[in-house]
Tab-separated table of C-alpha atoms in Angstrom:
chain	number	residue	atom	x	y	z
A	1	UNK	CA	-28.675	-0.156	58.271
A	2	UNK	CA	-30.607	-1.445	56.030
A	3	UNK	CA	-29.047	-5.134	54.361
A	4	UNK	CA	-28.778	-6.565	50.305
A	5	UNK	CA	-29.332	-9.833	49.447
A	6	UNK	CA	-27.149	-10.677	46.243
A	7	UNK	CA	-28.719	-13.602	43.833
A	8	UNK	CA	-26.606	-14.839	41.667
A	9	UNK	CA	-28.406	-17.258	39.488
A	10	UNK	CA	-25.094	-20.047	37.616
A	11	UNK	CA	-25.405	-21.673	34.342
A	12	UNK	CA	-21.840	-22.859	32.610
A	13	UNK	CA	-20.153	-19.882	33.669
A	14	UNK	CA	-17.098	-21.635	35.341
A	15	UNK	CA	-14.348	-19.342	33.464
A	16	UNK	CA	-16.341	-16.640	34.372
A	17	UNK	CA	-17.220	-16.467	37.982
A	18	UNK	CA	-13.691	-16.002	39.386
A	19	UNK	CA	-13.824	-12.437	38.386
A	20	UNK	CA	-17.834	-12.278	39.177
A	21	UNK	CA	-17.895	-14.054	42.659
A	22	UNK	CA	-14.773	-11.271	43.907
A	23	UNK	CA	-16.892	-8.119	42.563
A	24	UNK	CA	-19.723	-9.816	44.615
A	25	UNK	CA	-17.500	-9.425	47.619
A	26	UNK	CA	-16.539	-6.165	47.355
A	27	UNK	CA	-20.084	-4.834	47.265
A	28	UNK	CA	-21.825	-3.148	50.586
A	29	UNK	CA	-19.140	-4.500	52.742
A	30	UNK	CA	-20.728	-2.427	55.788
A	31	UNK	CA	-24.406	-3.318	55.719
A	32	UNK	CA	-25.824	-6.569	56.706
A	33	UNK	CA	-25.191	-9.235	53.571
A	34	UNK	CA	-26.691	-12.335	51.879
A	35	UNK	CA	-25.595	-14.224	48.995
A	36	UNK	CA	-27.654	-16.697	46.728
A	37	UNK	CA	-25.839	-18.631	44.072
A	38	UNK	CA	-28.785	-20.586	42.537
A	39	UNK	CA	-27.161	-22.833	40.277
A	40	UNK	CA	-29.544	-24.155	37.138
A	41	UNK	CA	-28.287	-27.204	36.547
A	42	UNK	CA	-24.666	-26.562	35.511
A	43	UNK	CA	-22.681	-29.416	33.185
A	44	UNK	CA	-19.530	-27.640	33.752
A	45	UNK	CA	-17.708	-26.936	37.254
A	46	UNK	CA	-19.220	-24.038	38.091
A	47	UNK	CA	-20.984	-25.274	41.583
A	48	UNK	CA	-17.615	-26.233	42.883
A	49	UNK	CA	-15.970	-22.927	41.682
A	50	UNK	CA	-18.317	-20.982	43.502
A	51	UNK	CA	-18.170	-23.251	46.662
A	52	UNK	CA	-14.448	-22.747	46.713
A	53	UNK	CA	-14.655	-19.408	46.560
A	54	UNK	CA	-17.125	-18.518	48.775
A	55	UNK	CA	-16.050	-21.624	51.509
A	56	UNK	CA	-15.149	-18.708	54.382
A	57	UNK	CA	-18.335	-16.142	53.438
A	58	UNK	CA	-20.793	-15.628	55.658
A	59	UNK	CA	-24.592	-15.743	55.424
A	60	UNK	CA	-24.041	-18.037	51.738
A	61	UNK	CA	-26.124	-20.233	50.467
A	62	UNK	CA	-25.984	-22.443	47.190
A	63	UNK	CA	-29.017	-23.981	46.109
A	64	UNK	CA	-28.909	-26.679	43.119
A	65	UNK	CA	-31.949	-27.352	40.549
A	66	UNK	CA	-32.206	-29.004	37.710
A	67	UNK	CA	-32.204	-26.782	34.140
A	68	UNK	CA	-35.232	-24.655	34.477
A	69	UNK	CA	-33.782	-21.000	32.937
A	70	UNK	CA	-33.190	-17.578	34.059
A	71	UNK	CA	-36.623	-16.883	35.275
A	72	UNK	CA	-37.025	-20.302	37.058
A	73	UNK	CA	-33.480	-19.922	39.049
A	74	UNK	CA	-34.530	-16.305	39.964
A	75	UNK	CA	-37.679	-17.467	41.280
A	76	UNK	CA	-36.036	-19.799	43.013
A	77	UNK	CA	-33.619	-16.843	44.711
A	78	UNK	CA	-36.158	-14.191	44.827
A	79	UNK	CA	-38.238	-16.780	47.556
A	80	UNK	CA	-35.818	-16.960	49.279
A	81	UNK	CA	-34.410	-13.518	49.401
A	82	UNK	CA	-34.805	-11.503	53.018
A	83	UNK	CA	-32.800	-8.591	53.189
A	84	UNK	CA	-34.640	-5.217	52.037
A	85	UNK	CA	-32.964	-4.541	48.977
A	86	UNK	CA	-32.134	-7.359	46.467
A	87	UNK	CA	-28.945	-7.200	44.059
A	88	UNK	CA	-29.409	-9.522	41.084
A	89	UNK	CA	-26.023	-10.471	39.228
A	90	UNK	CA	-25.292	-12.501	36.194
A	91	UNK	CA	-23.155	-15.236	36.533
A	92	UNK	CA	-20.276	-13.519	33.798
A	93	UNK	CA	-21.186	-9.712	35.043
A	94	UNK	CA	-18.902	-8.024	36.873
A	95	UNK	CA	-20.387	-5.343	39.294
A	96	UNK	CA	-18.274	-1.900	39.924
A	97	UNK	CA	-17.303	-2.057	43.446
A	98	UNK	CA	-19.015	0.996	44.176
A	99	UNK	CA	-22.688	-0.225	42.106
A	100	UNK	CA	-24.919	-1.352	44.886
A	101	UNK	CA	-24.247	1.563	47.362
A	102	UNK	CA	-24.825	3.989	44.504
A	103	UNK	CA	-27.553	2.058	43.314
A	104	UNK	CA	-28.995	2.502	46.849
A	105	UNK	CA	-28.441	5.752	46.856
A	106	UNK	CA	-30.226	6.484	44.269
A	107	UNK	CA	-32.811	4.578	45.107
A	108	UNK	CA	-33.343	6.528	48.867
A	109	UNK	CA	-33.254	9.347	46.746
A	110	UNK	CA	-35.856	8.891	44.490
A	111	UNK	CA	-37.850	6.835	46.554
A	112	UNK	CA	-38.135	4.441	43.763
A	113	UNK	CA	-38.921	0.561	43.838
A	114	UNK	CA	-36.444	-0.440	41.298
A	115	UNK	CA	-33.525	1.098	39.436
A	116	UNK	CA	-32.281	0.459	35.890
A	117	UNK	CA	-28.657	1.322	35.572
A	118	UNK	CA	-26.292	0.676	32.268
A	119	UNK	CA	-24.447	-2.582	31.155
A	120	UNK	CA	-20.863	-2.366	29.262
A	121	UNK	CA	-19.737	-5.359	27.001
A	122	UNK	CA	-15.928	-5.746	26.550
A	123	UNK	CA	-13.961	-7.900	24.001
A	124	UNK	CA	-10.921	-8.249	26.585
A	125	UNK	CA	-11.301	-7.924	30.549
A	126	UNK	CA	-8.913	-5.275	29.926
A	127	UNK	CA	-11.557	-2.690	28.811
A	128	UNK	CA	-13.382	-3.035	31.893
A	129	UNK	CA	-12.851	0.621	33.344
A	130	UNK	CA	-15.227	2.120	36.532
A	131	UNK	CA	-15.737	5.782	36.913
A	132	UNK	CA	-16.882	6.065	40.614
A	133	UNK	CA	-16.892	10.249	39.841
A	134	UNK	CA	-18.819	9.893	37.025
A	135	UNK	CA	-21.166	7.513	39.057
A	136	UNK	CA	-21.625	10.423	42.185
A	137	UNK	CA	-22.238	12.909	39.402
A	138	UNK	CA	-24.999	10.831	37.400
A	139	UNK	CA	-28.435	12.270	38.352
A	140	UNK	CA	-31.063	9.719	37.845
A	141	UNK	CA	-34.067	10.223	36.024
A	142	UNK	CA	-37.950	9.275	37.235
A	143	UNK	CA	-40.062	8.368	34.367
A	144	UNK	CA	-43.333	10.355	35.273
A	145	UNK	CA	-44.909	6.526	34.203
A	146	UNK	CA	-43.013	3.377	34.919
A	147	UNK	CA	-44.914	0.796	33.095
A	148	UNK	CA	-44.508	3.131	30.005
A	149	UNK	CA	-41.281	3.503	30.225
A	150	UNK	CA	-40.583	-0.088	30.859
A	151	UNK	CA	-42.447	-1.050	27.555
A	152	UNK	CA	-41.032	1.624	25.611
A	153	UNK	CA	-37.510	1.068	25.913
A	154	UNK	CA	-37.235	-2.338	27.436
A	155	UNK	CA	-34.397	-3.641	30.032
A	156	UNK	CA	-31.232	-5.165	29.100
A	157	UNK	CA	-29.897	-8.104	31.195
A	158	UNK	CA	-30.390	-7.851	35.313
A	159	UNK	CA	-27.269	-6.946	36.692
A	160	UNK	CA	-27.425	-3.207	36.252
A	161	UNK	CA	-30.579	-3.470	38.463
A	162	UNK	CA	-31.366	-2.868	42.333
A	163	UNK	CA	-35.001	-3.404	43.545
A	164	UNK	CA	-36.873	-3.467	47.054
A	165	UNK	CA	-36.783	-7.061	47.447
A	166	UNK	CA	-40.247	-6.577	49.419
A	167	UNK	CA	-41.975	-4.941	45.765
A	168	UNK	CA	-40.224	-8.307	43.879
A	169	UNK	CA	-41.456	-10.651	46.122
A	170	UNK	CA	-44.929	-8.671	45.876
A	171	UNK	CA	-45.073	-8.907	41.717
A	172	UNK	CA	-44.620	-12.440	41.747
A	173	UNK	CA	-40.941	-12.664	40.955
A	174	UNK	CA	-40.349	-13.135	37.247
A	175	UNK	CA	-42.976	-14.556	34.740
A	176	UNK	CA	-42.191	-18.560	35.234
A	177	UNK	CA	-43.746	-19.039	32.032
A	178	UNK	CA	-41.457	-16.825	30.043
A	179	UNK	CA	-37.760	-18.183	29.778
A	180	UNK	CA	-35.942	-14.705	29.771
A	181	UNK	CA	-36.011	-12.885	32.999
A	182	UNK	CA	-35.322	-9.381	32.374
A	183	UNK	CA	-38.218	-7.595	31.090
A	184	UNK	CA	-41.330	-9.432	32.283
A	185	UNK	CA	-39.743	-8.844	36.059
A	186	UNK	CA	-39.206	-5.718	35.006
A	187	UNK	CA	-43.097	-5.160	34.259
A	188	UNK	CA	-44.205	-6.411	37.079
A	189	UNK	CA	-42.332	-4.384	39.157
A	190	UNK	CA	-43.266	-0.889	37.396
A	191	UNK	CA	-47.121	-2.182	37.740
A	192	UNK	CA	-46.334	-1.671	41.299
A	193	UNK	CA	-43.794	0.950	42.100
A	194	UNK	CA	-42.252	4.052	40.613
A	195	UNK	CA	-38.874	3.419	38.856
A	196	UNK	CA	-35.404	5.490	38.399
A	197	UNK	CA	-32.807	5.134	34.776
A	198	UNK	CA	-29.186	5.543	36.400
A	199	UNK	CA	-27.842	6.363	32.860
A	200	UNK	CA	-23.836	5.038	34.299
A	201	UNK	CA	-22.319	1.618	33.564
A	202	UNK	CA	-22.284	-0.380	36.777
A	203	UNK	CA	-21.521	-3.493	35.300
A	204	UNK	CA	-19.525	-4.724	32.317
A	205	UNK	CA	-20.174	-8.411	30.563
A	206	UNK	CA	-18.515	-9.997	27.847
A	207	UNK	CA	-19.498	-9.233	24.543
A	208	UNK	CA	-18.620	-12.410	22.530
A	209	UNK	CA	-19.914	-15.049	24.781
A	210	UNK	CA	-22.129	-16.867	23.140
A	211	UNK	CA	-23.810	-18.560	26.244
A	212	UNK	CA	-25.353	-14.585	26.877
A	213	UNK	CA	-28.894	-14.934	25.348
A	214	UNK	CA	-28.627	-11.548	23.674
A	215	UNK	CA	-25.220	-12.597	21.973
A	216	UNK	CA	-25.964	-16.275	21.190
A	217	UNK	CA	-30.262	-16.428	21.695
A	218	UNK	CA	-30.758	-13.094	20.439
A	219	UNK	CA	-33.909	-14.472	18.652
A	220	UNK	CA	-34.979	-15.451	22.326
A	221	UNK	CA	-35.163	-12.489	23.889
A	222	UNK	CA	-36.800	-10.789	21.399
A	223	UNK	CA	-39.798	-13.522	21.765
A	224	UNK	CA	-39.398	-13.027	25.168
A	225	UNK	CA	-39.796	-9.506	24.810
A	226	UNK	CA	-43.280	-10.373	23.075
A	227	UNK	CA	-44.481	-12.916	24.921
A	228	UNK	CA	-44.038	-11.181	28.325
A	229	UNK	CA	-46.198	-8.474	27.104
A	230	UNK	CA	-49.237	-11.079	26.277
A	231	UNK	CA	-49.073	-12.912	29.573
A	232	UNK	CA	-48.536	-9.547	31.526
A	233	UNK	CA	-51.536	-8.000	29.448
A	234	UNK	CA	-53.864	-10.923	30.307
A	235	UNK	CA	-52.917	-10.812	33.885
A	236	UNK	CA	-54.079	-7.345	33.701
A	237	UNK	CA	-56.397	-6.463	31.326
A	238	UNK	CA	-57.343	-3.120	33.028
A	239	UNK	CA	-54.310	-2.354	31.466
A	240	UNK	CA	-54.720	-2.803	28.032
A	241	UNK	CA	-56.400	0.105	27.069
A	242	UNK	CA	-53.833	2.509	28.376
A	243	UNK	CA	-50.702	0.494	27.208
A	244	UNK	CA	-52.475	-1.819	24.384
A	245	UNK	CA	-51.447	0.228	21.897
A	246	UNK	CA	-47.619	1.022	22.843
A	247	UNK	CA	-47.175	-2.528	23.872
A	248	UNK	CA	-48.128	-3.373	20.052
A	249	UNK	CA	-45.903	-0.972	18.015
A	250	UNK	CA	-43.053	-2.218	20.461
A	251	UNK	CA	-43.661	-5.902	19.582
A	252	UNK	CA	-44.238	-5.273	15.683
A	253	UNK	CA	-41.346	-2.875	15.570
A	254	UNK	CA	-39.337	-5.403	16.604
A	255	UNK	CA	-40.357	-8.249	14.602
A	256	UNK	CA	-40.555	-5.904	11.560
A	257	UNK	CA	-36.720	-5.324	12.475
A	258	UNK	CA	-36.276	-9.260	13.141
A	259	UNK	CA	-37.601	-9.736	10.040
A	260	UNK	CA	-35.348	-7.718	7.883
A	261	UNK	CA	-31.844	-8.143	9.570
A	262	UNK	CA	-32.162	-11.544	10.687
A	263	UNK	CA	-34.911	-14.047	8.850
A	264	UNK	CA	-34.640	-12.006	5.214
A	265	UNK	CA	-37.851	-10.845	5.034
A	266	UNK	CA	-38.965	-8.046	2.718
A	267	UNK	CA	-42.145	-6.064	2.181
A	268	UNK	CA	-44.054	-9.475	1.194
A	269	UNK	CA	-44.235	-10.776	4.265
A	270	UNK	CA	-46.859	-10.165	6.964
A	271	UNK	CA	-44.334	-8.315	9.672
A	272	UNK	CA	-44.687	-4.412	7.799
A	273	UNK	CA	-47.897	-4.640	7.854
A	274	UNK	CA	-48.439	-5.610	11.183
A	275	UNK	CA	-46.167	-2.975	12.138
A	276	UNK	CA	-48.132	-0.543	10.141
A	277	UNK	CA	-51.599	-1.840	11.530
A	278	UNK	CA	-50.026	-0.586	14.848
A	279	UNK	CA	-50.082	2.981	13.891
A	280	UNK	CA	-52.918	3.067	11.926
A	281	UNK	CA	-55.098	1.652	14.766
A	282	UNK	CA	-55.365	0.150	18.585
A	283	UNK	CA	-56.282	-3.972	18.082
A	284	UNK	CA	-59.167	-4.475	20.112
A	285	UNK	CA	-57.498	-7.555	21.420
A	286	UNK	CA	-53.595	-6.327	21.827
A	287	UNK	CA	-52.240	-9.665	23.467
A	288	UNK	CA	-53.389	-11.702	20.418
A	289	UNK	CA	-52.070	-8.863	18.068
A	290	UNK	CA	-48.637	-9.481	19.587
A	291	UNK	CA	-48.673	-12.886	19.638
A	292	UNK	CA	-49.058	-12.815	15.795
A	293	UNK	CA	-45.621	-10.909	15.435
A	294	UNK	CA	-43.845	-13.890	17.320
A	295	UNK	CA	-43.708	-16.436	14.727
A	296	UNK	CA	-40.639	-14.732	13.142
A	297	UNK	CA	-38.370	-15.573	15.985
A	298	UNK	CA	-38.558	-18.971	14.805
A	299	UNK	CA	-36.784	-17.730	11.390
A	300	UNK	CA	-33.484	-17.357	10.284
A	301	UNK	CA	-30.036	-18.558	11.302
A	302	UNK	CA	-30.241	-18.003	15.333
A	303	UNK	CA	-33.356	-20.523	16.228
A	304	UNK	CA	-32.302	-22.597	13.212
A	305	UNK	CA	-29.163	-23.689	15.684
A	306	UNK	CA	-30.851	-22.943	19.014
A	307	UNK	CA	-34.789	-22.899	18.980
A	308	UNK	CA	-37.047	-21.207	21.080
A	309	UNK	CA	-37.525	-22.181	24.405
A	310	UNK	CA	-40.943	-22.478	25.287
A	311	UNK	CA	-41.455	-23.363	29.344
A	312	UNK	CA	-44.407	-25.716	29.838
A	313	UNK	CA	-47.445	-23.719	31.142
A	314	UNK	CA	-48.623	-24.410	34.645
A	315	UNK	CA	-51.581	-26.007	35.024
């Protein structure tokens, strides 16, 4: 039977993980199992929560680094990953005891490379409800193309996701030069393999934390979003022609939308008409027509109090 390897990458989640670290346990418990807790540098006591509570698992490691971000911890997971499929989890998710086997399932089924279920938020732990009926009755859907899909509607968080861990460590892991994980791992593995939407909530995360980078670095993940799409379209250039031109209304969309809700911008600024240039034509260049809807990320109340985080490029 074929085994999961569970990476759970830990940054200041110590009130969380109780809760998180228990799910964990519950999943698979009659295929072969490995746990990851990569730890990214945590000031708060979450390392020796998670050694406590895992002290008596088997097959568990917990690696330390220093701060590096999502995609740098999940790098640092993904290498080290060996079982064939691989389970990522947030460290303040909690996973529906019945996710990864249906997530498998689905998977066999549609012979996919990755799946892309649904995340709940809840206000009080006491919303968190599972529907394991509703989950055997979900059919999943198989987006005739991947990529497209991928860059149309974009992927929220990781922990409603199962991939072949073989495909992941075959794309490269997650962009190390993009902070936010999600989406750029997400590209890279529909550049490779077909994908399946599981349209059931497998997981459920709280929706007032403020340490989640869509509830307190919104403005991040949004240039994330962006700048994925640049360094995934220079990797690949062959690409651009067929996806140039989605990839580009996606990004200007979005900071068209930034723009208006969160930095104040009206019709004077440049973000409608980029948005509108996206329609009205295909930019010969489409990474350097994204990158020129990014500067708005740096507007407005959110990267006022947290700026963007920019990792150093490798040289």
């Amino acid at each position: 039977m074929s085994g999961v390897t569970f990476l759970c990458t830990v940054y200041n989640k110590a009130k969380f993980l109780p809760d998180v670290v228990a799910a964990i346990w519950r999943q698979v418990p009659d295929r072969p199992r490995e746990f990851l807790f990569v730890d990214d540098g945590s000031r708060d006591d979450s390392v020796a929560i998670v050694r406590k509570l895992t002290k008596d698992w088997p097959n568990c490691r917990i690696v330390e680094q220093p701060n590096g971000g999502p995609s740098s911890s999940t790098n640092t997971g993904i290498k080290l990953a060996t079982q064939t499929y691989l389970k990522l989890v947030g460290s303040d998710d909690v996973l529906a005891p019945y996710a990864t086997q249906r997530l498998i399932d689905v998977m066999e089924a549609t012979r996919t490379g990755g799946v892309f279920g649904r995340i709940g938020f809840y206000n009080d732990p006491a919303e968190i409800r599972f529907d394991e009926a509703a989950a055997a009755a979900t059919v999943p859907n198989v987006p005739k193309d991947a990529l497209g899909e991928v860059i149309r509607y974009g992927v929220s968080g990781t922990s409603p996701t199962l991939f072949r861990t073989s495909i992941v460590q075959a794309a490269g892991g997650c962009d190390p030069e993009v902070f936010v994980e999600d989406f750029a791992l997400a590209l890279r593995v529909a550049r490779l393999a077909a994908i399946a939407r599981f349209e059931h909530i497998v997981t459920w995360g709280p929706a007032a934390d403020d340490t989640r980078i869509m509830v307190g670095q919104g403005h991040q993940a949004h240039h994330d979003f962006a700048l994925a799409l640049v360094h995934f379209l220079r990797a690949h250039p062959e690409l651009a022609e067929t996806y140039g031109e989605l990839a580009c209304r996606r990004a200007a969309g979005r900071a068209w939308k930034y723009a208006r809700r969160a930095a104040g911008l009206g019709w004077t600024s440049r973000y409608p008409w980029l948005n509108l240039q996206s329609y009205l034509r295909q930019p010969s260049d489409a990474a350097a027509f994204i990158e020129k809807t990014m500067p708005v990320y740096h507007l407005g109340a959110g990267p006022a109090a947290k700026p963007i985080i920019r990792v150093p490029r490798r040289v």
